[in-house]
Amino acid sequence: MNYSAYKNVNLLGGLLREKQELNRKITIHAVWKQFENTGRIGAFSCDWEEGMEQKPHIFWDSDVAKWMEGASYILAKTRDKELEAKIESLIDKFETNQQPDGYFNIYYTVCEPGMRFTKRENHELYCAGHFIEAAVAYYEATGKDRFLKLVMRYADLIDQTFHIKNSAAFTTPGHEEIELALIRLYQATNEPRYLALSKFFIEQRGANEKDGHCPSSQDFPIRSQRTATGHSVRCLYLYTAVSALAKELGDSELARRCQDIFFDIYSHKLYITGGVGSTNLYEGFTRKFDLPNRGAYAETCAAISLAYFCRNLLDLEKKSVYADILERTLFNGILSGLSIDGKAFFYENPLEINVKTNNRLIDAAGTERHAATQRKEVFDCSCCPPNINRFIEEYESFLYDREGESVYVHILAESTFDDGTAHVETHTNYPLDGKAKIVYRGAEFLCVRVPDWCSNFTASSPYTMENGYARFHHPGTVLLEFHMDPVLVEANLNVQNNIGRAALMFGPLVYCAESVDNGENLHALYVNQNLNAKVTFDPFFGANVIETDGFRKLQNSTALYRPYSENFFEKTRIKFIPYFGFANRGESDMLVYFKVKEIN
Amino acid sequence: MNYSAYKNVNLLGGLLREKQELNRKITIHAVWKQFENTGRIGAFSCDWEEGMEQKPHIFWDSDVAKWMEGASYILAKTRDKELEAKIESLIDKFETNQQPDGYFNIYYTVCEPGMRFTKRENHELYCAGHFIEAAVAYYEATGKDRFLKLVMRYADLIDQTFHIKNSAAFTTPGHEEIELALIRLYQATNEPRYLALSKFFIEQRGANEKDGHCPSSQDFPIRSQRTATGHSVRCLYLYTAVSALAKELGDSELARRCQDIFFDIYSHKLYITGGVGSTNLYEGFTRKFDLPNRGAYAETCAAISLAYFCRNLLDLEKKSVYADILERTLFNGILSGLSIDGKAFFYENPLEINVKTNNRLIDAAGTERHAATQRKEVFDCSCCPPNINRFIEEYESFLYDREGESVYVHILAESTFDDGTAHVETHTNYPLDGKAKIVYRGAEFLCVRVPDWCSNFTASSPYTMENGYARFHHPGTVLLEFHMDPVLVEANLNVQNNIGRAALMFGPLVYCAESVDNGENLHALYVNQNLNAKVTFDPFFGANVIETDGFRKLQNSTALYRPYSENFFEKTRIKFIPYFGFANRGESDMLVYFKVKEIN
């Protein structure tokens, strides 16, 4: 994370700020409680023995580390003794149970002692990476360096084992993460060995016989990669690291590889919600334009890692496309991972729920896999909930950027930016509407992104367009309006399942409709192309809901087959809610893409 | 099978007759060859030993028995010394290897000796049933009773073991079939024990603790069953038997249960092609209106068993609906199981093939199940090919019926019917067109089914309508026309995946379009509601192909998402082929249900 950008920002109001308050009041505590109940917190005592319940799992360390990171971001903004005490108690146990040579991994300490660094797929370095991120965050939030020093000892051991001696059973991690964590550790400590170790992991990938090939990882030499493949989270954590490394090294070839990967996703593999990963089978990317709605995997963590990747791409070059996708996933495919009450989560974020289809089998002989229709408080593999904890507290890091004499506004929010020289105040209800008043001083230029969804933009001052940003040349007050109307958006025709269908968007928000509002059989509803939309703020969602004109296809026969009846429709209104708010009012069908009826 | 109806019919020309010629020239020999190659024929020597290749499988007996039955039907119509010699050689081995007490099952003789009648799910009685059907067919075709007597000894053993002594480890077969075979054996021999044994198996089903519950079978007491559940073939073989038993016993309650099952299928669970079984998971029925296109299982054997069930329902009551569904599956979902060249088969008959979706995974880490896109010459589980062999040779049995002073014409074909008193000659090109000239004498009434697809029927003589049949009262010549135009047919709106889409039909034939004729991305094609159809006979398919007006949705952008463009279409023609002929010209996308564009 670009911590300097983060600490200069004060998020003061609006939807994003409300989600942070929810996180601080509810979600961070809800996740802690589930982690206590499931044994993840207790596991830090490292006293599990064969035969006991709650056997530590290989990725539990990372779940708790992400929670620590998220809690640290809260501490960076607010004094919270309870959270700090919880983190300190975990650090105590980390210190107590860290091995003399610096090693720390609960699973390999109590479940498979003596087997450290032997199984590439066992998330060991992934867990280490998350501890590193947590320690850096805690250090930057509090100034306390105990945890940082503990993880540095561990990082030093990893450096010795993997980089210097090459003595582990594998060379690069099966699940990427530590690569980006080491760069953050380097940025926090200025110790070049950590940058070198990250570079080593990145460049050894796919170049090393010892690793074999794990088909769900990006096991190809990094400089030969052009397309997003394999496990989405692994791919995007890797490229988050590669883009940071490209920036640190000024390596334009690596930067180009990152851009290739991004544009492959952007052009072929991205859900309209900003979700990625079209199959549950390896939680990963599939072929171009393969974007099933009901079968979407679109893991919350994958969307979060896409946002991190976009943040680093913006660090490489200020082009609005990266912020467009960041915004798309931030307001849709990530936010949908959290329930409105802040206590429950989606691991997968499908674009359609069809309860009947999920229950199509009437017989115990067969089972089918369907995405969950209701959020859960904890998962066996509970990576997403603490990832939401930390991501929500990083909102500040996505809003602004400073580069030379320009301050960039990537995403509008009621907020301030102040880096000591430049000062920016943004007043806006975004994303409820597209109006903003921005006051800036101390920097020559203010560059405000004109979002991809906006076709009509007005400003009170003259500006020039540059890479998708409106660049203002005179400090002072700028009144902006990104005119926001409900619009129907269609996918490329190569996304065959969506041909003839469209999704409703309003500004950056994707909308969906649920049977709880619209009755059974959402597939029989057609959106009227002439929307005649009514936009209303709904406090339950903290966002606008939209009603449009539509049609319901009718039938006057119970026959299974009959001559096609051309035009047997009744007029109706369709109620849409923000996609991020689906599945919060009991089990319900949900649909994003609706058939469109052209007006005769 | 109603053998008397069968032997009175002479099928003389047209599509069905051509398929019989293909079967006799090609298919019956192709299946034999594959069965030789895979060891199924050799297995009859019963000399397999552990360590040898081609270990007999539990259902191999039934594969070969069905072939024997099919070959016997050919012998009933044509002298064919080669086929007869093959059957005789199998009977020789059956006789040699039949155990002293009458038992015959290759698998339990050579693979698991001593384990007979211990495993309900192991298809043992299913194999026995197919041998019984084969023996009855061979006896009725040739008058030779050697095989019949051998299987009677086996049937007697089964009667002793299951019915009299109840000494087997289970009471009713896991895979139904023997129930219907025993009724045929009873009809051929007049031995009431066989009818009683069939009744025993039917009535013990779901009533017996010893059987436990196999969730893929209809393990509920027969008189309490109202819906079609579980494994489609098992369900329909069972109800084929139940309907025959209801007729034999005059049991109106059993008859009503059969009608309940039929109408549950007819109203909720039937593909437009006459296929049944919406899931591969237990090869079975699912919930009402669950009829996925690409995921259709629609096993060829399930469609065949539905045709048998319909034939028996017609035996119970002469209502055209049974013949409608019989015809639907005969011309579509069954015929699609056989390639145009007569050598290859589909086990599953989906309503959509999308090659790209089948290959959506780019990574070896995951696998998905998709129906085959090309027919195969043999399957590991090769039940369907010999079922096609025998079904095609039974066409005669579906065409006519005699009841009292009425001769019924269920399905039009160039053919004669003569039962000694009544004589009917039908001259027609059906299903190429809907015209027929029927001459009848020797019966008071001629009842010709008015098909469900026909909304415009004309006849040269006066008639009365009765249960869907046009009843003519005066022997002589009747000229009929069932006016046949290409029509679009839609499914009930509860079939959510087909809302707004329609299938093209012409008479009883369902049509589909393939990318090999229409280019990539069939989902971008819309049928013009004003079809402007051109119907042309195509000798490759032996049936009509149809061109209609249509539209292709276009895009002028490569963007993954963009504002919905209402009306960006080009006019095109769409070429449709009979559904039964899909996948005969290389790997190709295929679609039955097309979006319809209403004319503005």
CSV table of N, CA and C in Angstrom, one decimal, chain A residues 215 229-230 266-268 270-272 278-279 281-282 285-287 289-292 354 359-363 365-368 488-493 496 499-500 502 521 523-524 526 529 553-555 558-567 593 595-598 600, chain B residues 215 229-230 266-268 270-272 278-279 281-282 285-287 290-292 354 359-363 365-368 488-493 496 499-500 502 521 523-524 526 529 553-555 558-567 593 595-598 600:
chain,number,residue,atom,x,y,z
A,215,PRO,N,-0.9,-26.1,-11.6
A,215,PRO,CA,-1.7,-25.5,-12.6
A,215,PRO,C,-2.6,-24.4,-12.2
A,229,THR,N,-4.2,-16.0,-15.9
A,229,THR,CA,-4.6,-17.4,-15.9
A,229,THR,C,-4.6,-17.9,-14.5
A,230,GLY,N,-5.1,-19.1,-14.3
A,230,GLY,CA,-5.0,-19.7,-13.0
A,230,GLY,C,-5.9,-19.1,-11.9
A,266,TYR,N,-9.4,-6.6,-18.2
A,266,TYR,CA,-10.3,-5.5,-18.6
A,266,TYR,C,-11.2,-5.8,-19.8
A,267,SER,N,-10.5,-6.4,-20.8
A,267,SER,CA,-11.2,-6.6,-22.1
A,267,SER,C,-11.9,-7.9,-22.2
A,268,HIS,N,-11.6,-8.9,-21.4
A,268,HIS,CA,-12.2,-10.2,-21.6
A,268,HIS,C,-12.7,-11.0,-20.4
A,270,LEU,N,-13.6,-9.7,-17.0
A,270,LEU,CA,-14.1,-8.9,-15.9
A,270,LEU,C,-15.6,-8.9,-15.8
A,271,TYR,N,-16.2,-9.3,-14.7
A,271,TYR,CA,-17.6,-9.1,-14.6
A,271,TYR,C,-17.9,-7.6,-14.5
A,272,ILE,N,-19.2,-7.3,-14.8
A,272,ILE,CA,-19.6,-5.9,-14.8
A,272,ILE,C,-19.5,-5.3,-13.3
A,278,SER,N,-14.1,-17.0,-13.1
A,278,SER,CA,-15.4,-17.5,-13.6
A,278,SER,C,-15.6,-18.9,-13.2
A,279,THR,N,-14.7,-19.6,-12.6
A,279,THR,CA,-15.0,-21.0,-12.2
A,279,THR,C,-14.6,-21.2,-10.8
A,281,LEU,N,-13.7,-24.2,-10.0
A,281,LEU,CA,-13.0,-25.4,-10.0
A,281,LEU,C,-11.5,-25.2,-9.5
A,282,TYR,N,-10.9,-24.1,-10.0
A,282,TYR,CA,-9.6,-23.7,-9.4
A,282,TYR,C,-9.7,-22.2,-9.0
A,285,PHE,N,-9.4,-17.8,-13.4
A,285,PHE,CA,-9.7,-17.2,-14.7
A,285,PHE,C,-9.9,-18.4,-15.7
A,286,THR,N,-10.7,-18.1,-16.6
A,286,THR,CA,-11.0,-19.1,-17.7
A,286,THR,C,-10.7,-18.4,-19.0
A,287,ARG,N,-11.4,-18.9,-20.1
A,287,ARG,CA,-11.2,-18.4,-21.4
A,287,ARG,C,-11.8,-17.0,-21.5
A,289,PHE,N,-14.1,-14.0,-22.4
A,289,PHE,CA,-15.6,-13.8,-22.5
A,289,PHE,C,-16.4,-14.9,-21.8
A,290,ASP,N,-15.7,-15.7,-21.0
A,290,ASP,CA,-16.5,-16.8,-20.3
A,290,ASP,C,-16.9,-16.2,-19.0
A,291,LEU,N,-18.1,-15.6,-18.9
A,291,LEU,CA,-18.6,-14.9,-17.7
A,291,LEU,C,-20.0,-15.3,-17.4
A,292,PRO,N,-20.1,-16.6,-16.9
A,292,PRO,CA,-21.5,-17.1,-16.6
A,292,PRO,C,-22.0,-16.3,-15.4
A,354,ASN,N,-30.8,-18.2,-8.4
A,354,ASN,CA,-32.1,-18.8,-8.8
A,354,ASN,C,-32.3,-20.0,-7.8
A,359,ASN,N,-32.1,-25.7,-6.2
A,359,ASN,CA,-32.7,-26.9,-5.5
A,359,ASN,C,-33.3,-27.8,-6.5
A,360,ARG,N,-32.8,-27.9,-7.7
A,360,ARG,CA,-33.4,-28.6,-8.8
A,360,ARG,C,-33.4,-30.1,-8.6
A,361,LEU,N,-32.5,-30.6,-7.9
A,361,LEU,CA,-32.5,-32.0,-7.7
A,361,LEU,C,-33.4,-32.5,-6.6
A,362,ILE,N,-34.2,-33.5,-6.9
A,362,ILE,CA,-35.2,-33.9,-5.9
A,362,ILE,C,-34.8,-35.1,-5.3
A,363,ASP,N,-33.6,-35.5,-5.5
A,363,ASP,CA,-33.2,-36.8,-5.1
A,363,ASP,C,-31.8,-36.7,-4.4
A,365,ALA,N,-29.6,-38.7,-4.4
A,365,ALA,CA,-28.5,-39.5,-5.1
A,365,ALA,C,-27.4,-38.6,-5.7
A,366,GLY,N,-27.8,-37.4,-6.0
A,366,GLY,CA,-26.8,-36.5,-6.6
A,366,GLY,C,-26.6,-35.2,-5.9
A,367,THR,N,-25.5,-34.6,-6.1
A,367,THR,CA,-25.3,-33.3,-5.5
A,367,THR,C,-24.7,-32.4,-6.6
A,368,GLU,N,-25.1,-31.1,-6.5
A,368,GLU,CA,-24.5,-30.1,-7.4
A,368,GLU,C,-24.0,-29.0,-6.6
A,488,LEU,N,-28.8,1.6,-19.1
A,488,LEU,CA,-28.6,0.1,-19.4
A,488,LEU,C,-27.3,-0.1,-20.1
A,489,VAL,N,-26.6,-1.1,-19.6
A,489,VAL,CA,-25.3,-1.5,-20.1
A,489,VAL,C,-25.3,-2.9,-20.6
A,490,GLU,N,-24.7,-3.1,-21.8
A,490,GLU,CA,-24.7,-4.5,-22.3
A,490,GLU,C,-23.3,-5.0,-22.4
A,491,ALA,N,-23.1,-6.3,-22.4
A,491,ALA,CA,-21.8,-6.9,-22.5
A,491,ALA,C,-21.5,-7.1,-24.0
A,492,ASN,N,-20.2,-7.3,-24.3
A,492,ASN,CA,-19.8,-7.7,-25.6
A,492,ASN,C,-20.5,-9.0,-26.0
A,493,LEU,N,-20.8,-9.0,-27.3
A,493,LEU,CA,-21.6,-10.2,-27.8
A,493,LEU,C,-20.9,-11.5,-27.6
A,496,GLN,N,-21.8,-14.8,-24.5
A,496,GLN,CA,-23.0,-15.2,-25.2
A,496,GLN,C,-24.2,-15.3,-24.3
A,499,ILE,N,-26.4,-11.9,-24.3
A,499,ILE,CA,-26.9,-11.2,-25.5
A,499,ILE,C,-28.3,-10.9,-25.4
A,500,GLY,N,-28.7,-9.7,-25.8
A,500,GLY,CA,-30.1,-9.3,-25.7
A,500,GLY,C,-30.5,-8.9,-24.3
A,502,ALA,N,-29.4,-6.6,-20.6
A,502,ALA,CA,-28.6,-5.4,-20.1
A,502,ALA,C,-28.7,-5.3,-18.6
A,521,ASN,N,-39.9,-15.5,-10.6
A,521,ASN,CA,-39.5,-15.6,-12.0
A,521,ASN,C,-39.0,-14.3,-12.6
A,523,HIS,N,-36.8,-13.9,-14.7
A,523,HIS,CA,-36.5,-14.1,-16.1
A,523,HIS,C,-37.7,-13.7,-17.0
A,524,ALA,N,-38.9,-13.6,-16.4
A,524,ALA,CA,-40.0,-13.2,-17.2
A,524,ALA,C,-40.2,-11.7,-17.2
A,526,TYR,N,-38.9,-8.0,-18.3
A,526,TYR,CA,-38.1,-7.3,-19.3
A,526,TYR,C,-38.0,-5.8,-18.9
A,529,GLN,N,-36.9,-0.3,-22.4
A,529,GLN,CA,-35.7,0.5,-22.9
A,529,GLN,C,-35.9,2.0,-22.5
A,553,LYS,N,-43.7,-10.9,-18.9
A,553,LYS,CA,-44.2,-11.8,-19.9
A,553,LYS,C,-45.2,-12.7,-19.2
A,554,LEU,N,-46.4,-12.9,-19.9
A,554,LEU,CA,-47.5,-13.6,-19.3
A,554,LEU,C,-47.7,-14.9,-20.1
A,555,GLN,N,-48.5,-15.8,-19.5
A,555,GLN,CA,-49.0,-16.9,-20.3
A,555,GLN,C,-50.4,-17.2,-19.9
A,558,THR,N,-51.3,-23.4,-19.2
A,558,THR,CA,-50.3,-24.2,-18.3
A,558,THR,C,-49.5,-25.2,-19.2
A,559,ALA,N,-49.8,-25.2,-20.5
A,559,ALA,CA,-49.1,-26.2,-21.3
A,559,ALA,C,-47.6,-26.1,-21.2
A,560,LEU,N,-46.9,-27.2,-21.3
A,560,LEU,CA,-45.4,-27.1,-21.3
A,560,LEU,C,-44.9,-26.5,-22.6
A,561,TYR,N,-45.6,-26.8,-23.7
A,561,TYR,CA,-45.2,-26.3,-25.0
A,561,TYR,C,-46.4,-25.8,-25.8
A,562,ARG,N,-46.3,-24.7,-26.5
A,562,ARG,CA,-47.4,-24.1,-27.2
A,562,ARG,C,-46.8,-23.1,-28.3
A,563,PRO,N,-47.6,-22.7,-29.2
A,563,PRO,CA,-47.1,-21.8,-30.3
A,563,PRO,C,-46.6,-20.5,-29.6
A,564,TYR,N,-45.6,-20.0,-30.1
A,564,TYR,CA,-45.0,-18.8,-29.6
A,564,TYR,C,-45.9,-17.6,-29.6
A,565,SER,N,-46.2,-17.0,-28.4
A,565,SER,CA,-47.1,-15.9,-28.4
A,565,SER,C,-46.3,-14.6,-28.3
A,566,GLU,N,-46.4,-13.9,-29.4
A,566,GLU,CA,-45.5,-12.8,-29.6
A,566,GLU,C,-45.5,-11.7,-28.5
A,567,ASN,N,-46.6,-11.3,-28.1
A,567,ASN,CA,-46.6,-10.0,-27.4
A,567,ASN,C,-47.6,-10.1,-26.2
A,593,TYR,N,-28.6,-9.1,-15.1
A,593,TYR,CA,-28.9,-8.9,-16.6
A,593,TYR,C,-30.3,-9.2,-16.9
A,595,LYS,N,-33.6,-9.1,-19.7
A,595,LYS,CA,-33.9,-8.9,-21.1
A,595,LYS,C,-34.5,-7.5,-21.3
A,596,VAL,N,-34.3,-6.9,-22.5
A,596,VAL,CA,-34.7,-5.6,-22.7
A,596,VAL,C,-35.8,-5.6,-23.8
A,597,LYS,N,-36.9,-4.9,-23.5
A,597,LYS,CA,-37.9,-4.9,-24.5
A,597,LYS,C,-37.9,-3.5,-25.3
A,598,GLU,N,-37.7,-3.7,-26.5
A,598,GLU,CA,-37.7,-2.5,-27.4
A,598,GLU,C,-39.1,-1.9,-27.5
A,600,ASN,N,-42.1,-0.5,-29.2
A,600,ASN,CA,-42.7,-0.5,-30.6
A,600,ASN,C,-43.3,0.9,-31.0
B,215,PRO,N,-31.7,-44.2,-3.8
B,215,PRO,CA,-32.3,-42.9,-4.1
B,215,PRO,C,-32.5,-42.7,-5.6
B,229,THR,N,-39.8,-39.7,-10.6
B,229,THR,CA,-38.6,-39.3,-9.9
B,229,THR,C,-37.5,-40.3,-10.2
B,230,GLY,N,-36.3,-39.9,-9.7
B,230,GLY,CA,-35.2,-40.8,-9.8
B,230,GLY,C,-34.7,-41.1,-11.2
B,266,TYR,N,-45.4,-35.2,-18.9
B,266,TYR,CA,-45.9,-34.4,-20.0
B,266,TYR,C,-46.0,-32.9,-19.7
B,267,SER,N,-46.4,-32.6,-18.5
B,267,SER,CA,-46.7,-31.3,-18.1
B,267,SER,C,-45.5,-30.5,-17.5
B,268,HIS,N,-44.5,-31.2,-17.1
B,268,HIS,CA,-43.4,-30.6,-16.3
B,268,HIS,C,-42.0,-31.0,-16.7
B,270,LEU,N,-40.6,-32.8,-19.6
B,270,LEU,CA,-40.4,-33.4,-21.0
B,270,LEU,C,-39.7,-32.3,-21.8
B,271,TYR,N,-38.6,-32.6,-22.4
B,271,TYR,CA,-38.0,-31.7,-23.4
B,271,TYR,C,-38.8,-31.7,-24.6
B,272,ILE,N,-38.7,-30.6,-25.4
B,272,ILE,CA,-39.5,-30.5,-26.6
B,272,ILE,C,-39.1,-31.6,-27.6
B,278,SER,N,-33.1,-34.6,-16.6
B,278,SER,CA,-32.5,-33.3,-16.7
B,278,SER,C,-31.2,-33.2,-16.0
B,279,THR,N,-30.8,-34.3,-15.4
B,279,THR,CA,-29.4,-34.3,-14.7
B,279,THR,C,-28.7,-35.5,-15.0
B,281,LEU,N,-26.5,-36.4,-12.9
B,281,LEU,CA,-26.0,-36.8,-11.6
B,281,LEU,C,-26.6,-38.2,-11.2
B,282,TYR,N,-27.8,-38.4,-11.4
B,282,TYR,CA,-28.4,-39.7,-11.2
B,282,TYR,C,-29.2,-40.1,-12.4
B,285,PHE,N,-34.9,-37.7,-13.4
B,285,PHE,CA,-35.8,-36.6,-13.3
B,285,PHE,C,-35.4,-35.6,-12.2
B,286,THR,N,-35.7,-34.4,-12.3
B,286,THR,CA,-35.5,-33.4,-11.3
B,286,THR,C,-36.8,-32.7,-11.0
B,287,ARG,N,-36.7,-31.4,-10.5
B,287,ARG,CA,-38.0,-30.7,-10.2
B,287,ARG,C,-38.7,-30.3,-11.5
B,290,ASP,N,-37.6,-28.0,-14.7
B,290,ASP,CA,-36.1,-27.9,-14.7
B,290,ASP,C,-35.7,-28.5,-16.0
B,291,LEU,N,-35.5,-27.8,-17.1
B,291,LEU,CA,-35.2,-28.3,-18.4
B,291,LEU,C,-34.0,-27.5,-19.0
B,292,PRO,N,-32.8,-27.6,-18.4
B,292,PRO,CA,-31.7,-26.9,-19.0
B,292,PRO,C,-31.4,-27.4,-20.4
B,354,ASN,N,-22.2,-25.9,-27.1
B,354,ASN,CA,-21.5,-24.7,-27.2
B,354,ASN,C,-20.0,-25.1,-27.0
B,359,ASN,N,-15.1,-25.9,-23.6
B,359,ASN,CA,-13.7,-25.8,-23.4
B,359,ASN,C,-13.3,-24.5,-22.6
B,360,ARG,N,-14.2,-24.1,-21.7
B,360,ARG,CA,-14.0,-22.8,-21.1
B,360,ARG,C,-12.8,-22.8,-20.1
B,361,LEU,N,-12.4,-23.9,-19.6
B,361,LEU,CA,-11.3,-24.0,-18.6
B,361,LEU,C,-10.0,-24.0,-19.4
B,362,ILE,N,-9.1,-23.1,-19.0
B,362,ILE,CA,-7.8,-23.0,-19.7
B,362,ILE,C,-6.7,-23.7,-18.9
B,363,ASP,N,-7.1,-24.4,-17.9
B,363,ASP,CA,-6.2,-24.8,-16.9
B,363,ASP,C,-6.4,-26.3,-16.6
B,365,ALA,N,-6.1,-27.8,-14.0
B,365,ALA,CA,-6.4,-28.0,-12.6
B,365,ALA,C,-7.8,-28.4,-12.4
B,366,GLY,N,-8.7,-28.0,-13.3
B,366,GLY,CA,-10.1,-28.3,-13.0
B,366,GLY,C,-10.7,-29.1,-14.2
B,367,THR,N,-11.7,-29.8,-13.9
B,367,THR,CA,-12.4,-30.5,-15.0
B,367,THR,C,-13.9,-30.2,-14.8
B,368,GLU,N,-14.6,-30.2,-15.9
B,368,GLU,CA,-16.0,-30.0,-15.8
B,368,GLU,C,-16.7,-31.1,-16.7
B,488,LEU,N,-43.1,-21.6,-34.7
B,488,LEU,CA,-42.2,-21.3,-33.5
B,488,LEU,C,-43.0,-21.8,-32.3
B,489,VAL,N,-42.3,-22.5,-31.5
B,489,VAL,CA,-43.0,-23.1,-30.3
B,489,VAL,C,-42.2,-22.6,-29.1
B,490,GLU,N,-42.9,-22.2,-28.1
B,490,GLU,CA,-42.3,-21.7,-26.9
B,490,GLU,C,-42.6,-22.6,-25.7
B,491,ALA,N,-41.8,-22.6,-24.7
B,491,ALA,CA,-42.0,-23.4,-23.5
B,491,ALA,C,-42.8,-22.6,-22.5
B,492,ASN,N,-43.4,-23.3,-21.5
B,492,ASN,CA,-44.0,-22.6,-20.4
B,492,ASN,C,-43.0,-21.7,-19.7
B,493,LEU,N,-43.5,-20.6,-19.2
B,493,LEU,CA,-42.6,-19.6,-18.6
B,493,LEU,C,-41.9,-20.1,-17.4
B,496,GLN,N,-37.5,-21.3,-17.1
B,496,GLN,CA,-37.0,-19.9,-17.1
B,496,GLN,C,-35.9,-19.7,-18.1
B,499,ILE,N,-37.3,-18.4,-21.7
B,499,ILE,CA,-38.3,-17.3,-21.8
B,499,ILE,C,-37.8,-16.4,-22.9
B,500,GLY,N,-38.7,-16.0,-23.8
B,500,GLY,CA,-38.3,-15.1,-24.9
B,500,GLY,C,-37.6,-15.8,-26.0
B,502,ALA,N,-37.7,-19.4,-28.7
B,502,ALA,CA,-38.7,-20.4,-29.3
B,502,ALA,C,-37.9,-21.4,-30.2
B,521,ASN,N,-21.3,-18.1,-32.9
B,521,ASN,CA,-22.2,-17.4,-32.0
B,521,ASN,C,-23.7,-17.4,-32.3
B,523,HIS,N,-26.0,-17.6,-30.4
B,523,HIS,CA,-26.8,-16.8,-29.5
B,523,HIS,C,-27.0,-15.4,-30.0
B,524,ALA,N,-26.3,-15.0,-30.9
B,524,ALA,CA,-26.5,-13.6,-31.5
B,524,ALA,C,-27.5,-13.7,-32.6
B,526,TYR,N,-31.3,-14.1,-34.0
B,526,TYR,CA,-32.7,-14.0,-33.6
B,526,TYR,C,-33.5,-14.5,-34.8
B,529,GLN,N,-39.9,-13.3,-36.4
B,529,GLN,CA,-41.2,-13.9,-36.1
B,529,GLN,C,-42.0,-14.2,-37.4
B,553,LYS,N,-27.4,-10.0,-34.3
B,553,LYS,CA,-27.1,-8.8,-33.5
B,553,LYS,C,-25.6,-8.5,-33.7
B,554,LEU,N,-25.3,-7.3,-33.9
B,554,LEU,CA,-24.0,-6.9,-34.3
B,554,LEU,C,-23.4,-6.0,-33.2
B,555,GLN,N,-22.1,-5.8,-33.2
B,555,GLN,CA,-21.5,-4.8,-32.3
B,555,GLN,C,-20.5,-4.0,-33.1
B,558,THR,N,-15.3,-3.3,-29.5
B,558,THR,CA,-14.7,-4.5,-28.9
B,558,THR,C,-14.8,-4.4,-27.4
B,559,ALA,N,-15.4,-3.3,-26.9
B,559,ALA,CA,-15.4,-3.1,-25.4
B,559,ALA,C,-16.2,-4.2,-24.7
B,560,LEU,N,-15.8,-4.6,-23.5
B,560,LEU,CA,-16.5,-5.6,-22.8
B,560,LEU,C,-17.8,-5.1,-22.3
B,561,TYR,N,-17.9,-3.8,-21.9
B,561,TYR,CA,-19.2,-3.3,-21.5
B,561,TYR,C,-19.4,-1.9,-22.2
B,562,ARG,N,-20.6,-1.6,-22.5
B,562,ARG,CA,-21.0,-0.4,-23.2
B,562,ARG,C,-22.5,-0.1,-23.1
B,563,PRO,N,-22.9,1.1,-23.3
B,563,PRO,CA,-24.3,1.3,-23.3
B,563,PRO,C,-25.1,0.4,-24.2
B,564,TYR,N,-26.3,0.0,-23.8
B,564,TYR,CA,-27.1,-0.9,-24.5
B,564,TYR,C,-27.5,-0.3,-25.9
B,565,SER,N,-27.2,-1.0,-26.9
B,565,SER,CA,-27.5,-0.5,-28.3
B,565,SER,C,-28.7,-1.2,-28.7
B,566,GLU,N,-29.8,-0.5,-28.8
B,566,GLU,CA,-31.1,-1.1,-29.0
B,566,GLU,C,-31.3,-2.0,-30.2
B,567,ASN,N,-30.8,-1.5,-31.3
B,567,ASN,CA,-31.3,-2.1,-32.6
B,567,ASN,C,-30.3,-2.2,-33.6
B,593,TYR,N,-33.3,-23.5,-29.1
B,593,TYR,CA,-34.2,-22.4,-28.7
B,593,TYR,C,-33.5,-21.1,-29.1
B,595,LYS,N,-33.7,-16.8,-29.7
B,595,LYS,CA,-34.4,-15.6,-29.3
B,595,LYS,C,-35.3,-15.2,-30.6
B,596,VAL,N,-36.4,-14.6,-30.3
B,596,VAL,CA,-37.3,-14.2,-31.4
B,596,VAL,C,-37.3,-12.7,-31.4
B,597,LYS,N,-37.2,-12.2,-32.6
B,597,LYS,CA,-37.3,-10.7,-32.8
B,597,LYS,C,-38.7,-10.4,-33.3
B,598,GLU,N,-39.4,-9.6,-32.5
B,598,GLU,CA,-40.7,-9.2,-33.0
B,598,GLU,C,-40.6,-8.1,-34.0
B,600,ASN,N,-41.2,-4.8,-35.9
B,600,ASN,CA,-41.7,-3.5,-35.5
B,600,ASN,C,-42.6,-2.9,-36.6
